[in-house]
Amino acid sequence: MTKVLLTGFEPFGTATSNPSGEIVKQISGDNIVTAILPVAYAQSAEHLLALIAEHNPDVVICLGQAEGRTQITPEKVAINLDDARLADNAGVLRNDVKILENGPDAYFTTLPIKEMVEAIKAKGVPASVSLSAGAFLCNHVFYVAQNKFAGTKIRSGFVHVPLMDSQAPEFPGLPTMPLDQMVTAVRAMLEVL
Ligand code: PCA
């Protein structure tokens, strides 16, 4: 049986909740380990690598919030760069910092993201491949995971989700999606695996 590690993030910035964390709270199964990562550069990577060492997953899927998006968006590429206007939850601001000094500039996902997008759309939830995970925490853990599993058979990747409906008052004017649709989408991705 394929063992999956599925992670979300805690809230960050001015937000008081994070859909990625709420999604993972609703997913469970015999072969699924879920966790919520801190939104802090050093701690997120440390936590993710500790979970991997403890659980030996065959597949790692990390989820994160992307304000402004309207669809579930599996990410194609992780870049070797921390560069954000926002400080992380530990107060660390990074501009133009490499994640791994001698690492490659980028890694592609090793998840079957096109099949995943089709499976999500088949459930009636909008989805598309994204070509940029940004350069904040989401890209950071994505790059750390891809680097960890480079050259192995372990598949890993990152999926951004929109804001959820309950966040509308905190993010006026930005698109949201019902949380249950996001949970449906994540279950559809897991079925592909
Ligand atoms: N989204 C942020 C970090 C945590 C999250 O859920 C990002 O897109 O980098």
Short mmCIF file of C-alpha atoms and ligand atoms in Angstrom, two decimals:
data_model
loop_
_atom_site.label_atom_id
_atom_site.label_comp_id
_atom_site.label_asym_id
_atom_site.label_seq_id
_atom_site.Cartn_x
_atom_site.Cartn_y
_atom_site.Cartn_z
CA MET A 1 0.00 0.00 0.00
CA THR A 2 1.17 3.50 -0.81
CA LYS A 3 1.89 5.51 2.31
CA VAL A 4 1.14 9.21 1.99
CA LEU A 5 2.35 12.13 4.05
CA LEU A 6 -0.05 15.06 3.59
CA THR A 7 0.77 18.42 5.13
CA GLY A 8 -0.92 21.81 5.49
CA PHE A 9 0.24 25.06 7.08
CA GLU A 10 -0.71 27.09 10.12
CA PRO A 11 -2.15 30.60 9.50
CA PHE A 12 0.31 33.36 8.55
CA GLY A 13 0.41 37.11 7.99
CA THR A 14 -2.87 38.73 9.00
CA ALA A 15 -4.92 35.56 8.49
CA THR A 16 -6.45 33.73 11.45
CA SER A 17 -6.96 30.46 9.60
CA ASN A 18 -5.40 28.55 6.71
CA PRO A 19 -7.46 26.33 4.38
CA SER A 20 -4.54 23.94 3.90
CA GLY A 21 -4.51 23.19 7.62
CA GLU A 22 -8.30 22.82 7.71
CA ILE A 23 -8.20 20.38 4.78
CA VAL A 24 -5.67 18.05 6.41
CA LYS A 25 -7.76 17.98 9.60
CA GLN A 26 -10.55 16.44 7.52
CA ILE A 27 -8.49 13.77 5.79
CA SER A 28 -7.63 10.50 7.46
CA GLY A 29 -6.94 6.92 6.44
CA ASP A 30 -4.86 3.85 7.28
CA ASN A 31 -2.03 4.86 4.99
CA ILE A 32 -2.18 8.62 5.40
CA VAL A 33 -0.19 10.66 7.89
CA THR A 34 -1.25 14.30 8.19
CA ALA A 35 0.52 17.22 9.82
CA ILE A 36 0.38 21.00 10.01
CA LEU A 37 3.68 22.77 9.37
CA PRO A 38 4.82 26.03 10.93
CA VAL A 39 5.07 29.04 8.60
CA ALA A 40 8.73 29.63 9.40
CA TYR A 41 11.62 28.85 7.08
CA ALA A 42 13.91 26.83 9.34
CA GLN A 43 11.20 25.18 11.43
CA SER A 44 9.05 24.12 8.47
CA ALA A 45 11.89 22.27 6.78
CA GLU A 46 13.02 20.69 10.04
CA HIS A 47 9.47 19.54 10.83
CA LEU A 48 8.92 18.14 7.33
CA LEU A 49 12.22 16.23 7.32
CA ALA A 50 11.48 14.82 10.79
CA LEU A 51 8.06 13.58 9.60
CA ILE A 52 9.67 11.96 6.58
CA ALA A 53 12.30 10.23 8.75
CA GLU A 54 9.64 9.01 11.15
CA HIS A 55 7.05 7.76 8.65
CA ASN A 56 9.00 6.77 5.51
CA PRO A 57 6.25 7.83 3.10
CA ASP A 58 6.06 6.72 -0.55
CA VAL A 59 4.37 9.98 -1.50
CA VAL A 60 4.53 13.46 0.05
CA ILE A 61 1.94 16.10 -0.79
CA CYS A 62 2.21 19.52 0.83
CA LEU A 63 -0.70 21.95 0.68
CA GLY A 64 -0.72 25.73 1.14
CA GLN A 65 -2.94 28.77 0.79
CA ALA A 66 -2.63 31.04 -2.24
CA GLU A 67 -4.72 34.19 -1.85
CA GLY A 68 -6.25 35.32 -5.13
CA ARG A 69 -6.39 31.91 -6.79
CA THR A 70 -9.72 30.54 -7.94
CA GLN A 71 -8.71 26.92 -8.52
CA ILE A 72 -6.88 24.01 -6.93
CA THR A 73 -3.41 24.37 -8.41
CA PRO A 74 -0.82 21.59 -8.26
CA GLU A 75 2.56 23.23 -8.70
CA LYS A 76 5.01 22.23 -11.44
CA VAL A 77 8.26 23.77 -10.23
CA ALA A 78 10.11 24.52 -6.98
CA ILE A 79 12.87 27.15 -7.16
CA ASN A 80 16.02 27.57 -5.05
CA LEU A 81 14.97 30.95 -3.68
CA ASP A 82 13.48 32.53 -0.58
CA ASP A 83 12.26 36.01 -1.50
CA ALA A 84 9.17 37.47 0.11
CA ARG A 85 7.86 40.83 1.27
CA LEU A 86 6.24 39.13 4.24
CA ALA A 87 8.24 37.95 7.27
CA ASP A 88 7.57 34.38 8.36
CA ASN A 89 5.79 33.65 11.66
CA ALA A 90 9.16 33.70 13.44
CA GLY A 91 9.77 37.24 12.16
CA VAL A 92 12.36 36.20 9.57
CA LEU A 93 12.35 38.18 6.33
CA ARG A 94 14.28 36.74 3.40
CA ASN A 95 15.15 38.52 0.18
CA ASP A 96 17.10 36.83 -2.56
CA VAL A 97 18.35 34.02 -0.33
CA LYS A 98 19.13 30.59 -1.76
CA ILE A 99 17.43 27.70 0.02
CA LEU A 100 20.41 25.43 -0.61
CA GLU A 101 23.69 27.16 -1.42
CA ASN A 102 24.87 24.56 -3.92
CA GLY A 103 21.49 23.16 -4.89
CA PRO A 104 20.08 23.19 -8.41
CA ASP A 105 18.09 26.28 -9.44
CA ALA A 106 14.87 24.30 -9.64
CA TYR A 107 13.19 20.93 -9.34
CA PHE A 108 10.03 19.73 -11.06
CA THR A 109 7.28 18.01 -9.12
CA THR A 110 7.32 14.22 -9.25
CA LEU A 111 3.56 13.98 -8.67
CA PRO A 112 1.34 13.11 -11.66
CA ILE A 113 -0.10 16.64 -11.65
CA LYS A 114 -1.89 16.50 -15.00
CA GLU A 115 -3.75 13.36 -13.99
CA MET A 116 -4.51 14.97 -10.65
CA VAL A 117 -5.96 18.06 -12.31
CA GLU A 118 -8.19 15.87 -14.49
CA ALA A 119 -9.32 13.83 -11.47
CA ILE A 120 -10.21 17.01 -9.53
CA LYS A 121 -12.10 18.48 -12.50
CA ALA A 122 -14.00 15.20 -12.87
CA LYS A 123 -15.39 15.84 -9.36
CA GLY A 124 -16.65 19.25 -10.52
CA VAL A 125 -13.95 21.28 -8.75
CA PRO A 126 -11.91 23.78 -10.81
CA ALA A 127 -8.21 22.91 -11.08
CA SER A 128 -5.18 23.70 -13.23
CA VAL A 129 -1.41 23.29 -13.17
CA SER A 130 0.50 26.29 -11.78
CA LEU A 131 3.98 27.21 -12.96
CA SER A 132 4.93 29.25 -9.89
CA ALA A 133 4.67 28.41 -6.20
CA GLY A 134 6.08 31.86 -5.33
CA ALA A 135 9.19 32.27 -3.17
CA PHE A 136 7.80 32.14 0.37
CA LEU A 137 7.16 29.17 2.67
CA CYS A 138 5.22 27.05 0.22
CA ASN A 139 7.97 27.09 -2.36
CA HIS A 140 10.49 26.59 0.48
CA VAL A 141 9.03 23.29 1.75
CA PHE A 142 8.36 22.20 -1.86
CA TYR A 143 12.05 22.71 -2.72
CA VAL A 144 13.21 20.98 0.48
CA ALA A 145 11.02 17.96 -0.33
CA GLN A 146 12.13 17.76 -3.97
CA ASN A 147 15.77 17.99 -2.92
CA LYS A 148 15.32 15.31 -0.28
CA PHE A 149 13.80 12.84 -2.76
CA ALA A 150 15.82 13.70 -5.89
CA GLY A 151 16.98 10.47 -7.53
CA THR A 152 14.65 8.28 -5.44
CA LYS A 153 11.33 6.62 -6.21
CA ILE A 154 9.51 8.71 -3.61
CA ARG A 155 7.07 11.08 -5.31
CA SER A 156 6.54 14.52 -3.85
CA GLY A 157 5.09 17.88 -4.68
CA PHE A 158 3.05 20.87 -3.67
CA VAL A 159 -0.54 22.00 -4.24
CA HIS A 160 -1.82 25.53 -3.62
CA VAL A 161 -5.47 26.02 -2.71
CA PRO A 162 -7.60 29.19 -2.78
CA LEU A 163 -8.87 30.99 0.30
CA MET A 164 -11.86 29.24 1.86
CA ASP A 165 -15.32 30.81 2.17
CA SER A 166 -14.98 31.53 5.89
CA GLN A 167 -11.98 33.79 5.15
CA ALA A 168 -14.01 36.19 3.00
CA PRO A 169 -14.36 38.83 5.78
CA GLU A 170 -10.57 38.89 6.28
CA PHE A 171 -9.84 39.10 2.55
CA PRO A 172 -12.51 41.33 1.04
CA GLY A 173 -12.76 41.15 -2.73
CA LEU A 174 -10.64 38.00 -3.09
CA PRO A 175 -12.04 34.76 -4.49
CA THR A 176 -12.85 31.90 -2.12
CA MET A 177 -13.87 28.25 -2.45
CA PRO A 178 -15.98 26.12 -0.08
CA LEU A 179 -13.78 24.00 2.17
CA ASP A 180 -15.70 20.82 1.31
CA GLN A 181 -14.82 21.29 -2.38
CA MET A 182 -11.14 21.50 -1.45
CA VAL A 183 -11.41 18.33 0.63
CA THR A 184 -13.09 16.60 -2.33
CA ALA A 185 -10.22 17.76 -4.55
CA VAL A 186 -7.57 16.42 -2.20
CA ARG A 187 -9.37 13.08 -1.94
CA ALA A 188 -9.45 12.96 -5.76
CA MET A 189 -5.69 13.52 -5.88
CA LEU A 190 -5.14 10.76 -3.35
CA GLU A 191 -7.23 8.39 -5.48
CA VAL A 192 -4.90 9.03 -8.43
CA LEU A 193 -2.03 7.76 -6.30
N1 PCA B 1 0.87 29.83 1.92
C1 PCA B 1 2.13 30.55 1.89
C2 PCA B 1 2.92 30.01 3.04
C3 PCA B 1 1.98 29.20 3.86
C4 PCA B 1 0.76 29.08 3.05
O1 PCA B 1 -0.23 28.40 3.35
C5 PCA B 1 2.82 30.47 0.55
O2 PCA B 1 2.14 30.41 -0.49
O3 PCA B 1 4.05 30.48 0.49
#
